Coordinates of C-alpha atoms in Angstrom, one line a residue:
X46 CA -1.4 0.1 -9.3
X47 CA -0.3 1.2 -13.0
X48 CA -3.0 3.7 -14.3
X49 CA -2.6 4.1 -18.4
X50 CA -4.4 6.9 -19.7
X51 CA -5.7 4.9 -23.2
X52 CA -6.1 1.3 -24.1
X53 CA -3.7 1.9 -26.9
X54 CA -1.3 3.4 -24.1
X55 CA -1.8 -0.1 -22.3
X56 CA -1.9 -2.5 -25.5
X57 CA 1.7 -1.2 -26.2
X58 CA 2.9 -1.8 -22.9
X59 CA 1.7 -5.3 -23.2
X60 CA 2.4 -5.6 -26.8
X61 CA 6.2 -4.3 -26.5
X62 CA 6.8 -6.0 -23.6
X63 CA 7.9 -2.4 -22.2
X64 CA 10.7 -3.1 -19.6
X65 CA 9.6 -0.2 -17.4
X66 CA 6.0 -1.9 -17.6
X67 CA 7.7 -5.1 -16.7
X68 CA 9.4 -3.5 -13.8
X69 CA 6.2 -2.1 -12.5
X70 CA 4.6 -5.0 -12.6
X71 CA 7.0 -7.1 -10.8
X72 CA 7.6 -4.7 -8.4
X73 CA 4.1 -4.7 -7.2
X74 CA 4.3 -8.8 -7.0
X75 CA 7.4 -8.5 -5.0
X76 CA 5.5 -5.5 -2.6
X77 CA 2.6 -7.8 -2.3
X78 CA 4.6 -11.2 -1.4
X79 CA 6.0 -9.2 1.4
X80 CA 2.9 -7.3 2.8
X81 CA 1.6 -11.0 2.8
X82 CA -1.2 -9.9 0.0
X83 CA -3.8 -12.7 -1.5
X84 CA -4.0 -10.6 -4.3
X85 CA -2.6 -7.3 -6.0
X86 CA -4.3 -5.2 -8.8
X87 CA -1.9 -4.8 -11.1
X88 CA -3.3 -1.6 -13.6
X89 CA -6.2 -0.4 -14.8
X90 CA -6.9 1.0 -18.4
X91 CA -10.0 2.8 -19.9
X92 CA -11.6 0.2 -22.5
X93 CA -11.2 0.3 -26.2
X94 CA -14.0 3.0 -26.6
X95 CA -13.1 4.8 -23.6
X96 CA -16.5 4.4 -21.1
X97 CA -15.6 1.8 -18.5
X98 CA -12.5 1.2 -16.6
X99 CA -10.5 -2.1 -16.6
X100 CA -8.6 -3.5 -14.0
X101 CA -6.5 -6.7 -13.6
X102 CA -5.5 -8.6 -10.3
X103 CA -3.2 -11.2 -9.6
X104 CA -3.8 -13.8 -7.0
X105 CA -1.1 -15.1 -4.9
X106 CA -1.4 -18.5 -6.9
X107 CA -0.5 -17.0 -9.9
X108 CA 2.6 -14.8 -8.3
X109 CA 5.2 -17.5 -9.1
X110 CA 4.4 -17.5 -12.8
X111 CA 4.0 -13.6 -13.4
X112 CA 7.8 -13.7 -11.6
X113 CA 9.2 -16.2 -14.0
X114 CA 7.9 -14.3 -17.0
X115 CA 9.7 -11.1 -15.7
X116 CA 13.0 -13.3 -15.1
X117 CA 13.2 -14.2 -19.1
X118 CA 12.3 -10.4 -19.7
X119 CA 14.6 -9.4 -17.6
X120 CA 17.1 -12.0 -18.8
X121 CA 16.7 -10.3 -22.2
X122 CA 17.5 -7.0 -21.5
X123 CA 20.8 -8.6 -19.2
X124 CA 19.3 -7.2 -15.9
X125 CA 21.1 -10.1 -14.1
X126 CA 21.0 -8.4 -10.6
X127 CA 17.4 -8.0 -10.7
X128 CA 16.7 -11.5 -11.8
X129 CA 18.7 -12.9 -8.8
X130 CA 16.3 -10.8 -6.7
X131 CA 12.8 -11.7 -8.2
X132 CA 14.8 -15.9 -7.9
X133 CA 14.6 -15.5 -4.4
X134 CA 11.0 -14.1 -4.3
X135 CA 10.2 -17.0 -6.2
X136 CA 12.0 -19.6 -4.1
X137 CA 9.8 -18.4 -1.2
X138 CA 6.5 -18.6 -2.8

């Protein structure tokens, strides 16, 4: 799981569509699909004001999506190796 220390620290991953975020993110898909996981948390974040903690999980049924969105981001920054890996993860699901 990706821990941010801040919600700003996590809007700008999001927001920046931070490649090493990106990577993180699809690496814990790809760990899940072969530990044969229902679901992965992905991160958690303090809220805006700082007094709860957020977390966000995937489902299985939404792996094959979260994988094609990494493909284009990875497509962008011409990390063609690592979208021919993630291809196959996503022809098995």
């Amino acid at each position: 799981m990706i821990e941010f220390n801040s919600f700003i620290e996590f809007n700008k991953s999001i927001s920046d569509r931070d490649i090493n975020f990106i990577r993180s993110v699809t690496d814990l898909v790809i760990n899940a699909i072969d530990d044969g996981n229902e679901k992965v948390t992905i991160f958690s974040t303090p809220d805006i004001f700082g007094d709860e903690i957020l977390s966000f999980t995937v489902e299985k049924k939404q792996y094959k999506k979260l994988l094609s969105k990494s493909v284009k981001d990875f497509e962008d920054e011409e990390m063609y190796e690592e979208c021919s890996i993630i291809q196959e993860y996503i022809n098995k699901l």
